[in-house]
XYZ file of C-alpha atoms in Angstrom:
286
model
C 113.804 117.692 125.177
C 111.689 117.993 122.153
C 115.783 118.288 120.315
C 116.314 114.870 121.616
C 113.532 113.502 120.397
C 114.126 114.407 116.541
C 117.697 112.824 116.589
C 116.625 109.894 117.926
C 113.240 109.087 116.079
C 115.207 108.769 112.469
C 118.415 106.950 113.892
C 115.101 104.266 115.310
C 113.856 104.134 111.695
C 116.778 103.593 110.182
C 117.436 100.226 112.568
C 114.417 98.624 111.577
C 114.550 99.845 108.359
C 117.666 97.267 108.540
C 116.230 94.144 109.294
C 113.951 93.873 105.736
C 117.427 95.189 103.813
C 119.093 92.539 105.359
C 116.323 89.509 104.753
C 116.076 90.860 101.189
C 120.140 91.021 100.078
C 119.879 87.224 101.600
C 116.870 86.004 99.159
C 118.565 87.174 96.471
C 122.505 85.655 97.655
C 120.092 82.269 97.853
C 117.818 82.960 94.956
C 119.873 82.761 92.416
C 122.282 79.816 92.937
C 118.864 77.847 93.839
C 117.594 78.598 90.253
C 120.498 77.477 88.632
C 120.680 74.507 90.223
C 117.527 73.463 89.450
C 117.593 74.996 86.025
C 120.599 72.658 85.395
C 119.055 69.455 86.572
C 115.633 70.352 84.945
C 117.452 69.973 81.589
C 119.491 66.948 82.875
C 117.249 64.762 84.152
C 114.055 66.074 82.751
C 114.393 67.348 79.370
C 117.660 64.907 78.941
C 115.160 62.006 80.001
C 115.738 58.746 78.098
C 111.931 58.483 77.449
C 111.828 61.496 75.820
C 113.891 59.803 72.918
C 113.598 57.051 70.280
C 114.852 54.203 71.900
C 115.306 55.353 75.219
C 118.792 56.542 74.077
C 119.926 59.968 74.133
C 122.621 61.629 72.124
C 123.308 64.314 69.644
C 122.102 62.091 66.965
C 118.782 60.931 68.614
C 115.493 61.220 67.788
C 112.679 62.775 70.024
C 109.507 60.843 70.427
C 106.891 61.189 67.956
C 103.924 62.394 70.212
C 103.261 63.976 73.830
C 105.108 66.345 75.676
C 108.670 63.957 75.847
C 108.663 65.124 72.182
C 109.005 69.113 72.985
C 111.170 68.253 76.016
C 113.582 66.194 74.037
C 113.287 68.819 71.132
C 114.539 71.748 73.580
C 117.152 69.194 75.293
C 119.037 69.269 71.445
C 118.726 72.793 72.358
C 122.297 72.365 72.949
C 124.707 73.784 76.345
C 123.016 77.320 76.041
C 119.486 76.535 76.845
C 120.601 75.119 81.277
C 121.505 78.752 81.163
C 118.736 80.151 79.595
C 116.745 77.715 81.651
C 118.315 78.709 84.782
C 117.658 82.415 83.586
C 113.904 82.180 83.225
C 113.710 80.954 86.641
C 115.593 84.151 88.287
C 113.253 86.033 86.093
C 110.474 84.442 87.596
C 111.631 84.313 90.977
C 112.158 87.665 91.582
C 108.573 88.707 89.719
C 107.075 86.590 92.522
C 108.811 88.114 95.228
C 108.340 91.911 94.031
C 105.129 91.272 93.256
C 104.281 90.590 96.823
C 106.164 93.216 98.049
C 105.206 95.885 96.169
C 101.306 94.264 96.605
C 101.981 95.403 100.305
C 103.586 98.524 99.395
C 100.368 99.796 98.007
C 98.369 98.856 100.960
C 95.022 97.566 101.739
C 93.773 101.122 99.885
C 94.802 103.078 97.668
C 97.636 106.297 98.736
C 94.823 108.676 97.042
C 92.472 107.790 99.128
C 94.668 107.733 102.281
C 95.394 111.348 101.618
C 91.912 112.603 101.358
C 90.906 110.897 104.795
C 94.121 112.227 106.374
C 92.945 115.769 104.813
C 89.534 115.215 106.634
C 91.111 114.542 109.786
C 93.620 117.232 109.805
C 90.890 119.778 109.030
C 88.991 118.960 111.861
C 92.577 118.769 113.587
C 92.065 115.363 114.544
C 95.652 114.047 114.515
C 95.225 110.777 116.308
C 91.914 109.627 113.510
C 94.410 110.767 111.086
C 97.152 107.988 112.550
C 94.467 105.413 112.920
C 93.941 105.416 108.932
C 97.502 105.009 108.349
C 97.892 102.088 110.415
C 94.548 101.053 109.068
C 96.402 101.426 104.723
C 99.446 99.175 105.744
C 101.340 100.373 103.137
C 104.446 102.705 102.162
C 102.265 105.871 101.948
C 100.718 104.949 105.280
C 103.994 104.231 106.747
C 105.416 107.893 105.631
C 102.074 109.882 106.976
C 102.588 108.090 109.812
C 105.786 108.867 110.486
C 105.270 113.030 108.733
C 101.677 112.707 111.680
C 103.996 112.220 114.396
C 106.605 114.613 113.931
C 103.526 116.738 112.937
C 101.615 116.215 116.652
C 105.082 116.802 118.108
C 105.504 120.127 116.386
C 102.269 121.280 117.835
C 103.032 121.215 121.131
C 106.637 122.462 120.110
C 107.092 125.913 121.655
C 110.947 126.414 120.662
C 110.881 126.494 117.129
C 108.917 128.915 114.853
C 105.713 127.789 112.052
C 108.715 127.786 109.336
C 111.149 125.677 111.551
C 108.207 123.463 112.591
C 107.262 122.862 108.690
C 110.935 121.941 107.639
C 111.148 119.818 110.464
C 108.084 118.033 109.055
C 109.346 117.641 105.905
C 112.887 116.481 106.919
C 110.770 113.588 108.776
C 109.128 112.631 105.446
C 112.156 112.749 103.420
C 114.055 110.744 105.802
C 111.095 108.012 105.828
C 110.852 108.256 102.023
C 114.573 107.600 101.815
C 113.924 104.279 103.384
C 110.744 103.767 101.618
C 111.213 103.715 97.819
C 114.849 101.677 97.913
C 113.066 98.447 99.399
C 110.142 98.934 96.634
C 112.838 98.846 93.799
C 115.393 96.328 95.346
C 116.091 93.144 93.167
C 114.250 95.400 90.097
C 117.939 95.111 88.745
C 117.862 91.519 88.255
C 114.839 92.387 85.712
C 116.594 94.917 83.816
C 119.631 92.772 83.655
C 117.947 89.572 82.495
C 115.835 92.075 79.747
C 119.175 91.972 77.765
C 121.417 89.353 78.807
C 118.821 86.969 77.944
C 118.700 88.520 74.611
C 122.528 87.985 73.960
C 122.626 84.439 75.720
C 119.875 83.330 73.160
C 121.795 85.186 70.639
C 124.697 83.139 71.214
C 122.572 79.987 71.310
C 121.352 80.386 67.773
C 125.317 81.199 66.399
C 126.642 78.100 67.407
C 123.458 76.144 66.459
C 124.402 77.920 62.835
C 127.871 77.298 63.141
C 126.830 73.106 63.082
C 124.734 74.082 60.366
C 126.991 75.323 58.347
C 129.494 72.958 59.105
C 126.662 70.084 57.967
C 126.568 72.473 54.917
C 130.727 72.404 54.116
C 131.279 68.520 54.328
C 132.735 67.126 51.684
C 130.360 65.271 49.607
C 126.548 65.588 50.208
C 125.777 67.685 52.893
C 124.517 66.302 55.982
C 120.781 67.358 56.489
C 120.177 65.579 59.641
C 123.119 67.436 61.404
C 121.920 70.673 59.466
C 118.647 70.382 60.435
C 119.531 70.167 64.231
C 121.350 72.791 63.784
C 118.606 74.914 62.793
C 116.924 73.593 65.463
C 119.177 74.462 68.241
C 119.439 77.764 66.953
C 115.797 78.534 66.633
C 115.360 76.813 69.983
C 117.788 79.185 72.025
C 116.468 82.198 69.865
C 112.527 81.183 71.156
C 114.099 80.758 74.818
C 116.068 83.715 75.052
C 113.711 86.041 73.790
C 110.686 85.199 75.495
C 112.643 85.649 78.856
C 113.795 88.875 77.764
C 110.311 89.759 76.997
C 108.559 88.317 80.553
C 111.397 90.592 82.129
C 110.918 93.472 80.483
C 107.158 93.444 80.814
C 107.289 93.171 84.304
C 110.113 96.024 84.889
C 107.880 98.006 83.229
C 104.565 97.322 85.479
C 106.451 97.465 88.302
C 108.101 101.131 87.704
C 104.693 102.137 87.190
C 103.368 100.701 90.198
C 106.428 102.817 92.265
C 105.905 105.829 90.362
C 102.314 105.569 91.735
C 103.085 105.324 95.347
C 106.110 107.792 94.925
C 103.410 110.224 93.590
C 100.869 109.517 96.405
C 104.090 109.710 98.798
C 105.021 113.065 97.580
C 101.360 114.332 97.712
C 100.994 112.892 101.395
C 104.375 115.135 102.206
C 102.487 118.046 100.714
C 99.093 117.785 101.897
C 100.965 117.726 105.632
C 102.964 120.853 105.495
C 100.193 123.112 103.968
C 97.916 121.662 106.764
C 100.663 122.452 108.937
C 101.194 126.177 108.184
C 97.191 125.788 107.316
C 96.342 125.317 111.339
C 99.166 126.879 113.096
C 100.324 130.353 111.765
């Protein structure tokens, strides 16, 4: 009976573990068109607004207002066809810092895994099992979630009168690993949007700022006296995609980075959880 029970409790896990997968591959499928959409008509009807311009007309040749915020919005509009995408870039960027911000603000829990671990500790030392399961559910969090699942295995091994202490123990620790293994992929899902947009952003800009030097420099070759208003927005739309694409680039990679720390944290607590139960294990039941 108690064979049947261990094949069955990670096949359980794995189903919901499903559901959240499932919700999360579909934000992304819808996050990302979404942002471009609205990244494209930002910079259409927004930046590209007549009343941003001398005149009310807009053009390659037009003017920006001389005052107020039109005048920035119809500066980065001469941006040129590179800065929608760069646009629409930022937003993804954005978007998913939002949503793994939240999740990963869950992930941690209403305390701190550290802490967690030293009640559980208590608990187990006094072999109080079911106080030590009441301050998982009370963390709400990925460490919680593992001890909870590493308790119960651990309260089933006790009564367990088939298997041996070192059976018991890797039995214990297969029920952690398996629960970790579900864990840490849902805190780092969508982190590859972050890392990708940390360089493509860098080469999108890139590109921005050779074809604004390309008009330049084309201002620069006409015959005659060269044309400084064209060179001059030239400049401009090559400084403006360089701005754009590398302050993305740097919101990404800022954020990658503070949220691989915040994982390696609750990995860490995670694999201290896994240890404190198995030495409590062979601990209280030689």
């Amino acid at each position: 009976m108690a064979e049947t029970k261990t094949t069955v409790t990670p096949a359980s896990a794995k189903a919901t573990s499903h559901q959240p997968k499932k919700s999360s591959n579909l934000f992304a499928m819808l996050a990302v068109p979404i942002c471009i959409v609205i990244g494209v008509l930002f910079y259409i009807f927004v930046l590209g607004n007549p009343s941003n311009f001398q005149g009310g007309i807009k053009g390659p040749n037009a003017h920006p207002v001389e005052e107020g915020i039109g005048k920035w919005f119809a500066t980065v509009y001469q941006g040129g066809v590179i800065v929608p995408i760069l646009i629409s870039v930022l937003l993804i960027c954005i978007t998913m810092v939002i949503e793994r911000f939240l999740y990963i603000s869950k992930a941690k829990g209403k305390f701190s895994g550290a802490e967690l671990v030293r009640k559980v500790q208590y608990h187990l030392a006094n072999k109080n099992v079911d106080a030590a399961l009441a301050e998982c559910d009370k963390q709400q969090g990925s460490v919680g979630n593992v001890l909870k699942a590493g308790l119960k295995k651990y309260k089933e091994m006790i009564v367990n009168t088939e298997l041996d202490t070192d059976q018991k123990i890797l039995s214990i620790k297969n029920e952690i690993e398996e629960t970790t293994a579900l864990e840490l992929p849902m805190m780092e899902k969508n982190l590859v949007f972050l890392s990708t947009i940390a360089s493509v952003a860098t080469l999108l800009g890139l590109f921005g700022t050779v074809l604004g030097m390309i008009k330049s420099f084309s201002a620069m070759s006409a015959s005659g006296a060269p044309d400084s208003s064209k060179l001059a927005m030239g400049i401009s739309e090559a400084l403006i995609n360089t701005a754009l694409g590398i302050g993305t680039s740097a919101v990404a990679i800022i954020m990658y980075n503070f949220f691989t720390t915040n994982i390696d944290s609750i990995t860490y607590a995670i694999d201290e959880s896994g240890f404190t139960l198995t030495q409590s294990f062979a601990a209280n039941h030689k």
